[in-house]
XYZ file of C-alpha atoms in Angstrom:
246
model
C 34.300 1.933 -53.092
C 32.522 -1.675 -53.783
C 35.278 -3.438 -53.409
C 35.589 -1.143 -50.472
C 33.028 -2.340 -48.894
C 33.076 -5.591 -50.115
C 36.294 -6.032 -48.344
C 35.274 -5.535 -45.320
C 32.589 -8.253 -44.786
C 32.050 -11.774 -45.106
C 28.261 -11.229 -45.667
C 27.646 -8.192 -48.293
C 24.207 -6.687 -50.140
C 24.670 -4.346 -52.442
C 21.010 -2.623 -53.918
C 22.024 -0.226 -57.218
C 20.072 2.754 -58.500
C 18.397 1.110 -61.901
C 20.399 -0.623 -64.229
C 18.363 2.079 -67.088
C 19.659 4.748 -65.877
C 23.101 4.287 -64.317
C 26.767 2.439 -64.563
C 26.324 1.315 -61.147
C 25.470 -2.022 -61.154
C 28.044 -3.131 -63.741
C 30.619 -0.887 -61.053
C 28.774 -3.391 -58.236
C 28.866 -6.572 -60.006
C 32.781 -5.980 -61.634
C 34.037 -5.113 -57.604
C 31.951 -8.565 -56.182
C 34.019 -10.047 -59.332
C 37.083 -9.093 -57.773
C 36.014 -9.354 -54.094
C 35.295 -13.193 -54.660
C 38.510 -13.751 -56.768
C 40.172 -12.928 -53.562
C 37.986 -14.839 -50.772
C 35.824 -17.559 -52.638
C 34.098 -17.729 -49.522
C 32.808 -14.178 -48.898
C 28.671 -14.172 -50.251
C 27.706 -11.240 -51.616
C 24.128 -9.999 -53.466
C 23.851 -7.415 -55.730
C 20.273 -6.180 -56.510
C 18.778 -3.521 -59.482
C 16.644 -1.704 -57.799
C 15.179 -0.794 -61.409
C 14.269 2.056 -59.341
C 16.459 4.983 -56.835
C 16.139 6.647 -53.884
C 13.718 6.238 -51.851
C 12.189 3.061 -53.147
C 16.271 1.622 -52.381
C 15.525 2.880 -48.778
C 12.064 0.798 -48.351
C 14.124 -1.791 -49.415
C 17.029 -0.916 -47.115
C 15.055 -1.088 -44.291
C 13.389 -4.065 -44.666
C 16.938 -6.278 -45.051
C 17.658 -4.193 -41.561
C 14.430 -5.788 -39.971
C 15.285 -9.328 -40.992
C 18.966 -9.447 -39.643
C 18.061 -8.146 -36.903
C 15.680 -10.802 -36.812
C 18.338 -13.691 -37.512
C 17.279 -14.703 -41.307
C 19.689 -16.646 -43.254
C 21.548 -14.518 -45.553
C 19.949 -16.524 -48.912
C 16.421 -15.791 -47.027
C 17.270 -12.277 -46.766
C 18.699 -12.391 -50.619
C 14.742 -13.877 -51.384
C 12.757 -11.929 -49.602
C 14.683 -8.922 -50.673
C 13.711 -10.133 -54.302
C 10.517 -10.196 -53.833
C 10.290 -7.134 -51.911
C 11.279 -5.118 -54.806
C 9.234 -6.640 -56.647
C 6.168 -5.094 -54.605
C 6.983 -1.247 -54.444
C 6.515 1.060 -56.442
C 7.986 5.068 -57.216
C 6.622 7.753 -58.290
C 8.202 11.162 -59.081
C 7.329 15.091 -60.061
C 9.676 16.994 -62.015
C 9.144 21.125 -61.772
C 12.709 21.543 -63.492
C 13.297 19.077 -66.966
C 17.127 20.890 -67.067
C 18.716 16.783 -67.235
C 15.972 15.788 -68.931
C 16.609 18.167 -71.274
C 20.251 17.051 -71.561
C 20.074 13.791 -71.811
C 17.546 13.579 -74.746
C 14.610 12.626 -72.586
C 12.460 14.973 -73.621
C 12.298 18.405 -76.304
C 13.633 21.599 -75.051
C 11.030 23.105 -76.410
C 8.676 21.210 -74.430
C 10.915 21.296 -70.727
C 11.440 25.429 -71.470
C 7.544 25.988 -71.897
C 6.439 23.391 -69.240
C 9.156 25.424 -66.545
C 7.646 28.538 -68.078
C 4.182 27.805 -67.020
C 4.782 26.274 -64.223
C 3.771 22.930 -64.953
C 4.880 19.943 -62.922
C 6.114 15.998 -65.040
C 4.305 13.121 -62.808
C 5.587 9.467 -63.214
C 6.474 6.833 -62.507
C 9.631 3.992 -62.788
C 8.366 1.304 -64.714
C 9.043 -2.099 -64.779
C 12.018 -2.529 -67.109
C 13.237 0.290 -64.109
C 12.992 3.569 -67.113
C 11.467 6.472 -66.448
C 7.405 7.020 -67.461
C 5.601 10.115 -67.427
C 2.141 9.511 -66.874
C 0.121 12.958 -66.311
C 0.985 16.754 -65.309
C -0.446 19.461 -62.428
C 0.050 22.890 -61.943
C 0.786 24.207 -58.931
C 1.951 22.177 -55.325
C -2.029 21.588 -54.731
C -2.413 19.713 -57.548
C 0.793 18.227 -57.685
C -0.080 16.665 -54.001
C -3.715 15.408 -55.352
C -2.113 13.960 -58.210
C 0.426 12.255 -56.738
C -1.951 10.068 -53.995
C -4.303 9.413 -56.938
C -1.511 7.928 -59.075
C -0.934 6.220 -55.547
C -3.995 4.583 -55.592
C -4.647 3.986 -59.166
C -1.125 1.910 -59.051
C -3.292 -0.472 -56.333
C -1.873 1.236 -52.962
C -4.434 -0.001 -50.070
C -2.045 1.310 -46.879
C 1.678 0.661 -45.614
C 4.883 2.649 -45.570
C 6.139 5.360 -47.842
C 9.015 7.052 -48.299
C 9.036 10.124 -49.258
C 12.849 11.849 -51.429
C 13.205 15.774 -52.070
C 15.551 18.076 -53.113
C 14.640 21.361 -51.311
C 11.402 21.138 -50.971
C 10.165 19.841 -47.234
C 7.108 22.299 -47.738
C 5.607 20.039 -50.348
C 7.291 16.916 -48.773
C 5.193 17.541 -45.663
C 2.247 18.276 -47.126
C 2.581 15.436 -49.311
C 2.505 13.144 -46.273
C -0.032 14.905 -44.960
C -2.289 14.077 -47.251
C -1.037 10.661 -47.842
C -1.560 9.792 -43.340
C -5.069 11.597 -44.213
C -6.311 9.432 -46.636
C -4.829 6.371 -45.801
C -4.178 6.470 -41.414
C -7.466 4.115 -40.797
C -7.999 2.146 -43.439
C -5.703 -1.452 -42.606
C -8.587 -1.196 -39.392
C -11.907 -0.364 -42.382
C -10.507 -1.453 -45.703
C -10.701 -5.646 -45.900
C -8.285 -5.894 -48.526
C -5.318 -4.418 -46.555
C -6.300 -6.495 -43.756
C -6.391 -9.711 -45.726
C -2.858 -8.257 -47.441
C -1.151 -7.281 -43.595
C -2.225 -10.944 -42.260
C -0.578 -12.572 -45.538
C 2.443 -10.856 -44.297
C 2.468 -11.060 -41.182
C 1.982 -14.985 -41.684
C 4.968 -14.779 -44.286
C 7.043 -13.241 -41.984
C 6.736 -15.531 -39.164
C 7.128 -18.550 -41.672
C 10.305 -17.072 -42.646
C 11.155 -16.715 -39.575
C 11.632 -20.563 -38.941
C 13.363 -20.862 -41.941
C 10.782 -22.282 -44.182
C 12.552 -22.189 -47.633
C 9.099 -23.153 -49.615
C 7.442 -20.139 -48.076
C 10.495 -17.491 -49.790
C 9.671 -19.186 -52.611
C 5.574 -18.486 -53.152
C 6.500 -14.808 -51.282
C 8.314 -14.543 -54.701
C 5.688 -15.813 -57.003
C 2.604 -14.292 -55.176
C 2.163 -10.242 -57.422
C -0.225 -8.627 -54.539
C -1.238 -4.812 -55.110
C 1.562 -2.840 -54.100
C 1.872 -2.568 -50.575
C 4.782 -0.413 -50.333
C 5.701 3.614 -52.399
C 8.230 5.679 -52.728
C 8.087 9.390 -54.212
C 10.428 11.515 -54.913
C 10.074 15.641 -55.343
C 12.331 17.708 -57.658
C 12.386 21.640 -57.161
C 15.520 22.516 -58.520
C 17.985 21.374 -60.991
C 20.665 21.640 -58.664
C 20.684 20.608 -54.559
C 23.316 20.507 -51.647
C 21.386 17.959 -50.196
C 18.666 15.787 -50.242
C 16.345 14.855 -47.424
C 14.661 12.059 -46.775
C 11.330 12.047 -44.837
C 8.806 8.568 -44.221
C 4.801 8.410 -43.955
C 4.492 5.927 -41.582
């Protein structure tokens, strides 16, 4: 599948699920090498998201924005790498079946948590692994914990992508809670304004194709301004849907 896509375009960017959770990264790298062997002039970038789902979506939308503005392939690649360093994924699980099968948690622990209606709240680590941070019981507490955890990780306003499995109601509640807390934050929080001005300044400089600006962007480690959240209710789901809070 990767090879077929790479063969269709002169320039391609692939963003994979975390290499710590899937073999997609290795498959993409192998396909890239095969494509370049046939056509060495192609430009193919493989990005390890060290994450999954909604965080990948945020990066894809950012890349689309840069393409529309006409940036070069190399500038887009540098910007995308920096973008992934400034986003964060959180997740909430009410079913631990897959984690039990993968040996990530003890079977008895997972069964007991499910019986008591306890959700596991966690995030993706910097290494791209799953890291549980807390637990919550009941939908209301799950939303409160996710919103407070976002703040603990430095979120002060920005784009949020919410992905869910058969749990639209909770996703909508979470969206409304985030909007209620951060809707007017940019105009009230000096830190948010400073971060927004800096991002806009970087964008303007990128549009003028300044490579020095790209390197500065990658080095700056401001607090996360983008968040991706994943809500899983059931072990099996025919469809995963995404909604956004802007």
